[in-house]
Amino acid sequence: MATLVKTEEETMLADAARGFLDDAAPVTHLRGLRDAGETHDPALWKEMAQMGWAGILVPEEQGGSDMGHAAAGVLAHEMGKTLATSPFLSSAVIAATALRQVSDARGDALQRIASGEAIYALAVDEGNKFAPDATAMTAERVGNGFRLTGDKTFVVDGALADRLLVLARTEEALTLFDIPADRDGITRSAQNMIDARDSARIRFDGVEATGDDVVGQVDHAMDVLKPALEAGQAALAAEMSGLAAGAFGMTVEYLKERKQFGIAIGNFQALQHRAAHLWCETEVTASAILHAGRKLDEDPANATLAVSLAKARATSTAQLAVMEGVQMHGGIGMTDAFDMGFYMKRARVSAEWLGDYGYHAGQVARLRGF
Amino acid sequence: MLDIQDPEQFRSALRAWLEENCPEEMRDGAADETTICWGGKNWKFSSEAQKIWLERAAAEGLTVPTWPREYGGAGLDRAREKVFQEEMARINARTPLQSFGIWMLGPALLHFGTHEQKLEYLPPIARGEIRWCQGYSEPGAGSDLAGLQTKCEDMGDRWLVNGQKVWTSYADKADWIFALVRTDKESKHKGISFLLIDMTSDGVSTRPIKLISGASPFCETFFDNVKVPKHHVVGEVNRGWDVAKYLLTHEREMISGSGMFAGVSRSLGAVLADDSDGLTEPTLRAKAMEAEVDALAVGLTLERYKDQAEAGGGVGDASAMLKYMGTELNKRRHELLMAAGGSDALEWDGTHAGRAGDWLRTKANSIEGGTSEVMLSIVSRRVLGLPG
Ligand SMILES: Cc1cc2nc3c(=O)[nH]c(=O)nc-3n(C[C@H](O)[C@H](O)[C@H](O)COP(=O)(O)OP(=O)(O)OC[C@H]3O[C@@H](n4cnc5c(N)ncnc54)[C@H](O)[C@@H]3O)c2cc1C
């Protein structure tokens, strides 16, 4: 396996991304969207797509740059640092990975993802916890086609997406559908999430689908979905590690500048040791993130352990980073005017998305023979 | 075999070599105190196989695979070292030799020693002929190591050493000691030298100290008018602190790594399940899952840092992170082993013989080689740049 050090290409990608994001999508950008009641900035996503980010997992023949999952993680990490909002994970990572699993690649869908024209969302969750195996939504056979009925929740980017990847039950097994978000019978209602990102509840009321709408094979959703979920989980973990780094960076700066009792609070060992502990946690998590990316690139069929390890570690590290971030900032950390709260809210939402700590630690345990 | 640069070709050659040379009894994956081969003049091999394994591995330089070949190593780069580790793990082979010479003194000599010192001291370490111990701590100098007082005077043709060391692990079994001594009283950090002393010299004596684990692996060490040849100083006189610090980064890596070794290769859950009925007790199971997640991630970090060092990044102060995370985790894992073993684990002998002793021993992990508190201070000041 390639080493656990960023390649030159990945380092250059990170540097370029950092420069762009600091400028175009700092936390104030997210704050501006939230204050305006918006969850998405189409112009920002267009710029990201022009830089090739939307096609990072799309093959070159379809207009992508195909840099791989470790590189996607590098980008996601940088986006996490400034809490940049975009459909990168839903569309460029999850949907692109799903669609490239199938031989027909569904016409020009990948091309449209790479160019940023098509925005996809993944509709999996039905209850308040991630549990794809427990999917209850039905896809009833009607003639040559299907009729989809049921409710999805926590569909990230679901309100803005123009296409949906939907998981539904066909007889005993699960099937994945790719359908336009404005098809008859679909009702979307925006969820007002604490992190101010786009999320939707979606009702499917006898929505008609044809055999062409099936991604991969009927009753074999997991062949397509598993790699896509794992790509999403790994990239989300990378984003969360960036989020932790962003919150941590602010905290260390504050420890150096805030004075109490006549000295910078960073002189107090009680705080030094907690900050140092937090840094140690972020370092250890960084290894799991890079390892997951490498594993998805080099041995995708056996990446589950690496991916769940990364998501579990990223979840606990990000949550620790924001908790300590608020605490060490004292009163100002609790104010809406200060950015730390945005980090705390994003960390909480990301902790639940695509499986929480318990879900992924459970996967690790299972694969380690518990 | 060692001249093969391509990692995969090297793998096949190594595989064949191991097949032929690693005795069957040395392929039991055992990694506890009793199975370690320490070497040294007084070493008694636990079996003929242990002796053969050491001799064959040493002849190929595989006791210290990354050291240069002229000093007894195999000269492996990182890629081939990984292959070596993987192939050893694949057949569950025991490490042929472990010692403070390999973990600590060797790296320091490779960095600071003269060519003559390297030629004199490194090959006997690699062959397991000379066993070393570490004389750093003193009764009044623990965390504040630079406060050490052991006096070393320049007598023109030799050094004269007087003083006392404490917590010297295996001093009673070692042939030589690498010690920090004070050569200048005026300067705290710039008055320390790094000295190599033959433990059979007149005036060196040791007294064992019994530990809470019942074992007695370490000692007080006394120096009473000990005469030491002039050329036994490593690095410059009065600049031994640089050598000491460099060595400590390797010691920290070793302590964190030794704790992790069992963690990454053997699943904690699988071990616990044997004791606790499929590991169904929810609190224990949850804690074990968390510990497993952390163990895998810390293990990967050790790998990442090695990759970084090979790529020229260096590890430096970040080794304090590895030491802190690795040792705190190892303590957690042994607490879980005790909990799973229940009352059976509380006996010194019996079905879980050794478990309580191991558990007690791990409590030292976050003390030896610098305490967890000191590691966190290193991180906060040197890595994060916090004041104070
Ligand atoms: C099993 C074992 C084997 C050892 N082997 C060797 C060996 O082979 N050779 C050798 O030279 N030494 C050896 N040591 C010694 C070891 O390095 C020291 O014990 C260690 O450095 C701590 O020093 P101390 O015991 O004097 O504790 P102290 O320094 O007295 O510390 C006591 C407590 O105070 C805390 N503390 C001290 N200073 C600070 C500070 N500035 N900020 C916050 N907290 C602080 C410590 O963290 C600790 O909790 C060994 C120790 C053990 C337990």
Coordinates of N, CA, C and O in Angstrom, one line a residue, chain A residues 1-5 248 252 255-256 264-267 269 271-277 279-288 290-291 305 308-309 312-313 316 357-358 360-362 364-366 368-370, chain B residues 82 263-270 273 278-279 285 288-290 292-294 296-298 300-305 307-308 311 318 320-321 324-325 372-374 376-377 379-381 383-388:
Chain A
M1 N 0.8 -1.2 0.0 CA 0.0 0.0 0.0 C 0.9 1.3 0.0 O 1.9 1.3 0.6
A2 N 0.4 2.2 -0.7 CA 1.1 3.5 -0.8 C 1.3 4.0 0.7 O 0.5 3.6 1.6
T3 N 2.3 4.8 0.9 CA 2.6 5.2 2.3 C 1.5 6.2 2.8 O 0.7 6.8 2.1
L4 N 1.5 6.3 4.1 CA 0.6 7.2 4.8 C 1.1 8.6 4.9 O 1.0 9.3 5.9
V5 N 1.7 9.0 3.8 CA 2.1 10.4 3.7 C 1.4 11.0 2.5 O 1.3 10.3 1.5
F248 N -9.9 23.7 16.4 CA -8.7 23.6 17.3 C -7.8 24.8 17.0 O -7.2 25.4 18.0
V252 N -6.4 27.3 19.9 CA -5.0 27.6 20.3 C -4.7 29.0 20.1 O -4.0 29.6 21.0
L255 N -6.0 30.7 23.2 CA -5.2 30.5 24.4 C -3.9 31.4 24.4 O -3.4 31.7 25.5
K256 N -3.4 31.7 23.3 CA -2.2 32.6 23.2 C -2.5 34.0 23.4 O -1.7 34.8 23.9
A264 N -1.4 35.3 29.6 CA -2.2 34.6 28.6 C -2.7 33.3 29.2 O -2.0 32.6 29.9
I265 N -4.0 32.9 29.0 CA -4.6 31.7 29.6 C -3.8 30.5 29.2 O -3.9 29.4 29.9
G266 N -3.1 30.5 28.0 CA -2.3 29.4 27.6 C -1.2 29.0 28.5 O -0.5 28.0 28.3
N267 N -0.9 29.9 29.5 CA 0.1 29.5 30.5 C -0.4 28.5 31.5 O 0.4 27.9 32.2
Q269 N -1.5 25.2 33.1 CA -1.3 23.9 32.7 C -2.6 23.1 32.5 O -2.6 22.2 31.7
L271 N -5.2 24.0 31.1 CA -5.6 24.2 29.7 C -4.6 23.6 28.7 O -5.0 23.0 27.7
Q272 N -3.4 23.8 29.0 CA -2.3 23.3 28.1 C -2.5 21.8 27.9 O -2.4 21.3 26.8
H273 N -2.7 21.1 29.0 CA -2.7 19.6 28.9 C -4.0 19.2 28.1 O -3.9 18.2 27.4
R274 N -5.1 19.9 28.3 CA -6.3 19.5 27.5 C -6.1 19.8 26.1 O -6.5 19.1 25.2
A275 N -5.4 21.0 25.8 CA -5.2 21.3 24.4 C -4.2 20.3 23.8 O -4.4 19.8 22.6
A276 N -3.2 19.9 24.5 CA -2.2 18.9 24.0 C -2.9 17.6 23.8 O -2.7 16.9 22.8
H277 N -3.8 17.2 24.7 CA -4.5 15.9 24.5 C -5.3 16.0 23.2 O -5.3 15.0 22.4
W279 N -4.8 17.8 20.6 CA -4.0 17.7 19.4 C -3.6 16.2 19.2 O -3.5 15.8 18.0
C280 N -3.2 15.5 20.2 CA -2.9 14.1 20.1 C -4.0 13.3 19.4 O -3.8 12.5 18.5
E281 N -5.2 13.6 19.8 CA -6.4 12.9 19.2 C -6.5 13.2 17.7 O -6.8 12.3 16.9
T282 N -6.3 14.5 17.4 CA -6.4 14.9 16.0 C -5.3 14.2 15.1 O -5.6 13.8 14.0
E283 N -4.1 14.0 15.7 CA -3.0 13.4 14.9 C -3.4 11.9 14.7 O -3.2 11.4 13.6
V284 N -3.9 11.3 15.7 CA -4.2 9.8 15.6 C -5.4 9.7 14.5 O -5.3 8.7 13.7
T285 N -6.3 10.5 14.6 CA -7.4 10.5 13.6 C -6.9 10.7 12.2 O -7.4 10.1 11.3
A286 N -6.0 11.6 12.0 CA -5.5 11.9 10.7 C -4.9 10.7 10.0 O -5.1 10.5 8.8
S287 N -4.3 9.8 10.8 CA -3.8 8.5 10.2 C -4.9 7.6 9.7 O -4.8 7.1 8.7
A288 N -6.0 7.6 10.5 CA -7.1 6.7 10.1 C -7.8 7.3 8.8 O -8.2 6.5 8.0
L290 N -6.4 9.1 6.3 CA -5.5 8.9 5.1 C -5.5 7.4 4.8 O -5.6 7.0 3.6
H291 N -5.5 6.5 5.8 CA -5.5 5.1 5.6 C -6.8 4.7 4.9 O -6.8 3.9 3.9
L305 N -13.5 -1.9 7.1 CA -12.9 -1.7 8.5 C -12.2 -0.3 8.5 O -12.3 0.4 9.4
S308 N -14.9 2.5 8.5 CA -15.6 2.7 9.8 C -14.7 3.2 10.9 O -15.1 4.0 11.7
L309 N -13.4 2.7 10.8 CA -12.4 3.2 11.8 C -12.3 4.7 11.7 O -12.3 5.5 12.7
A312 N -15.6 6.6 12.9 CA -15.7 6.5 14.3 C -14.7 7.5 15.0 O -15.1 8.3 15.8
R313 N -13.5 7.4 14.6 CA -12.4 8.3 15.2 C -12.8 9.8 14.9 O -12.6 10.6 15.7
S316 N -15.6 11.1 17.2 CA -15.2 11.4 18.6 C -14.3 12.6 18.6 O -14.4 13.4 19.5
Y357 N -21.2 7.2 15.9 CA -20.0 6.5 16.5 C -20.3 5.0 16.8 O -19.5 4.1 16.5
G358 N -21.4 4.8 17.5 CA -21.8 3.4 17.8 C -21.9 2.5 16.6 O -21.4 1.4 16.7
H360 N -20.4 2.8 13.7 CA -19.1 2.5 13.1 C -18.2 1.7 14.1 O -17.4 0.8 13.6
A361 N -18.2 2.0 15.3 CA -17.4 1.2 16.3 C -17.9 -0.2 16.3 O -17.1 -1.2 16.4
G362 N -19.2 -0.4 16.1 CA -19.8 -1.7 16.0 C -19.3 -2.5 14.8 O -19.0 -3.7 14.9
V364 N -16.4 -1.9 13.3 CA -15.0 -2.3 13.6 C -14.9 -3.5 14.4 O -14.2 -4.5 14.2
A365 N -15.8 -3.6 15.5 CA -15.7 -4.7 16.4 C -16.1 -6.0 15.7 O -15.4 -7.0 15.8
R366 N -17.1 -5.9 14.9 CA -17.6 -7.1 14.1 C -16.4 -7.6 13.2 O -16.1 -8.8 13.2
R368 N -13.4 -7.2 13.6 CA -12.2 -7.6 14.4 C -12.6 -8.8 15.2 O -11.9 -9.2 16.1
G369 N -13.7 -9.5 14.9 CA -14.0 -10.8 15.5 C -14.6 -10.7 16.9 O -14.5 -11.6 17.7
F370 N -15.2 -9.6 17.3 CA -15.9 -9.5 18.6 C -17.1 -10.4 18.6 O -17.9 -10.4 17.6
Chain B
K82 N 8.9 -2.7 6.1 CA 7.5 -3.1 6.2 C 7.3 -4.5 5.8 O 6.5 -5.3 6.4
G263 N -1.9 -4.9 20.4 CA -3.2 -4.2 20.1 C -3.5 -4.4 18.6 O -4.7 -4.6 18.3
V264 N -2.6 -4.2 17.8 CA -2.9 -4.2 16.4 C -3.0 -5.6 15.8 O -3.8 -5.8 14.9
S265 N -2.1 -6.5 16.3 CA -2.2 -7.8 15.6 C -3.2 -8.7 16.2 O -3.8 -9.5 15.5
R266 N -3.6 -8.5 17.5 CA -4.6 -9.4 18.1 C -5.8 -8.5 18.5 O -5.6 -7.5 19.1
S267 N -7.0 -9.0 18.1 CA -8.2 -8.2 18.5 C -8.4 -8.3 20.0 O -8.5 -9.4 20.5
L268 N -8.6 -7.2 20.6 CA -8.9 -7.2 22.0 C -10.2 -7.9 22.3 O -10.4 -8.7 23.2
G269 N -11.2 -7.7 21.4 CA -12.5 -8.3 21.6 C -12.4 -9.8 21.6 O -13.1 -10.5 22.3
A270 N -11.6 -10.3 20.7 CA -11.5 -11.8 20.6 C -10.9 -12.4 21.8 O -11.3 -13.4 22.3
A273 N -13.5 -12.1 24.6 CA -14.7 -12.9 24.4 C -14.5 -14.3 25.1 O -15.4 -14.9 25.6
G278 N -18.6 -14.5 25.2 CA -18.9 -13.9 23.9 C -19.0 -12.4 24.1 O -19.5 -11.7 23.2
L279 N -18.5 -11.8 25.1 CA -18.4 -10.4 25.3 C -19.8 -9.7 25.2 O -20.0 -8.9 24.3
R285 N -18.4 -4.5 26.7 CA -18.3 -4.5 25.2 C -18.1 -3.1 24.6 O -17.3 -3.0 23.7
A288 N -14.6 -2.0 25.2 CA -13.7 -2.8 24.3 C -13.8 -2.3 22.9 O -12.7 -2.2 22.2
M289 N -14.9 -1.9 22.4 CA -15.1 -1.5 21.1 C -14.3 -0.1 20.9 O -13.6 0.1 19.9
E290 N -14.5 0.7 21.9 CA -13.8 2.0 21.8 C -12.3 1.8 21.8 O -11.5 2.4 21.1
E292 N -10.7 -0.7 20.8 CA -10.2 -1.3 19.6 C -10.1 -0.3 18.5 O -9.1 -0.2 17.8
V293 N -11.1 0.6 18.4 CA -11.0 1.7 17.5 C -9.7 2.5 17.7 O -9.0 2.8 16.8
D294 N -9.5 2.8 18.9 CA -8.3 3.7 19.2 C -7.0 2.9 19.0 O -6.0 3.5 18.5
L296 N -6.4 0.6 16.8 CA -6.1 0.5 15.3 C -5.6 1.9 14.8 O -4.6 2.0 14.1
A297 N -6.2 2.9 15.3 CA -5.8 4.3 14.8 C -4.4 4.7 15.4 O -3.6 5.3 14.6
V298 N -4.1 4.3 16.6 CA -2.8 4.6 17.1 C -1.7 3.8 16.4 O -0.7 4.3 16.0
L300 N -1.9 2.8 13.3 CA -1.7 3.5 12.0 C -0.9 4.7 12.1 O -0.1 5.1 11.2
T301 N -1.0 5.4 13.2 CA -0.2 6.6 13.4 C 1.3 6.3 13.5 O 2.1 7.0 13.0
L302 N 1.5 5.2 14.2 CA 2.9 4.8 14.3 C 3.5 4.5 12.9 O 4.6 4.9 12.6
E303 N 2.7 3.8 12.1 CA 3.1 3.6 10.7 C 3.2 4.9 9.9 O 4.2 5.1 9.2
R304 N 2.3 5.8 10.1 CA 2.4 7.1 9.4 C 3.6 7.9 9.7 O 4.3 8.4 8.9
Y305 N 4.0 7.9 11.0 CA 5.2 8.6 11.5 C 6.4 8.0 10.9 O 7.4 8.7 10.6
D307 N 6.6 6.4 8.1 CA 6.6 6.8 6.6 C 7.1 8.2 6.5 O 7.8 8.5 5.6
Q308 N 6.6 9.0 7.4 CA 7.0 10.4 7.4 C 8.5 10.6 7.6 O 9.2 11.4 6.9
A311 N 10.3 9.7 4.6 CA 10.2 10.7 3.6 C 10.9 12.0 3.9 O 10.9 13.0 3.2
A318 N 6.9 15.2 18.3 CA 5.6 14.5 18.1 C 5.7 13.1 18.7 O 4.7 12.4 19.0
A320 N 6.3 12.5 21.6 CA 5.7 12.6 22.9 C 4.2 12.3 22.7 O 3.6 11.7 23.7
M321 N 3.6 12.6 21.6 CA 2.2 12.2 21.3 C 2.0 10.7 21.3 O 1.1 10.2 21.9
Y324 N 2.3 9.2 24.8 CA 1.2 9.5 25.6 C 0.0 8.7 25.2 O -0.7 8.0 26.0
M325 N -0.3 8.7 23.9 CA -1.5 8.0 23.4 C -1.4 6.5 23.5 O -2.3 5.8 23.9
S372 N 3.1 11.0 31.5 CA 2.0 11.5 30.6 C 1.9 13.0 30.7 O 1.8 13.8 29.7
E373 N 2.1 13.5 32.0 CA 2.0 15.0 32.2 C 3.1 15.7 31.5 O 2.9 16.7 30.9
V374 N 4.3 15.1 31.6 CA 5.4 15.7 30.9 C 5.3 15.6 29.4 O 5.6 16.6 28.7
L376 N 2.5 15.8 27.7 CA 1.5 16.8 27.4 C 2.1 18.2 27.4 O 1.8 19.0 26.6
S377 N 3.0 18.4 28.4 CA 3.7 19.7 28.4 C 4.6 19.9 27.2 O 4.7 21.0 26.6
V379 N 4.1 18.6 24.2 CA 3.2 18.9 23.1 C 2.7 20.3 23.2 O 2.8 21.1 22.2
S380 N 2.3 20.7 24.4 CA 1.7 22.1 24.4 C 2.7 23.2 24.2 O 2.5 24.1 23.5
R381 N 4.0 23.0 24.7 CA 5.0 24.1 24.4 C 5.6 24.0 23.1 O 5.7 24.9 22.3
V383 N 5.0 21.7 20.4 CA 4.2 21.5 19.1 C 3.2 22.7 18.9 O 3.1 23.2 17.9
L384 N 2.5 23.0 20.0 CA 1.4 24.0 19.9 C 2.0 25.4 20.1 O 1.3 26.4 19.9
G385 N 3.2 25.6 20.7 CA 3.7 26.9 20.9 C 3.0 27.7 22.0 O 3.0 28.9 22.0
L386 N 2.4 27.0 23.0 CA 1.8 27.7 24.1 C 2.9 28.2 25.0 O 4.0 27.7 25.1
P387 N 2.6 29.3 25.7 CA 3.6 30.0 26.5 C 3.9 29.2 27.8 O 3.2 28.3 28.2
G388 N 5.0 29.6 28.5 CA 5.3 29.1 29.8 C 6.5 28.1 29.9 O 7.0 27.7 28.8

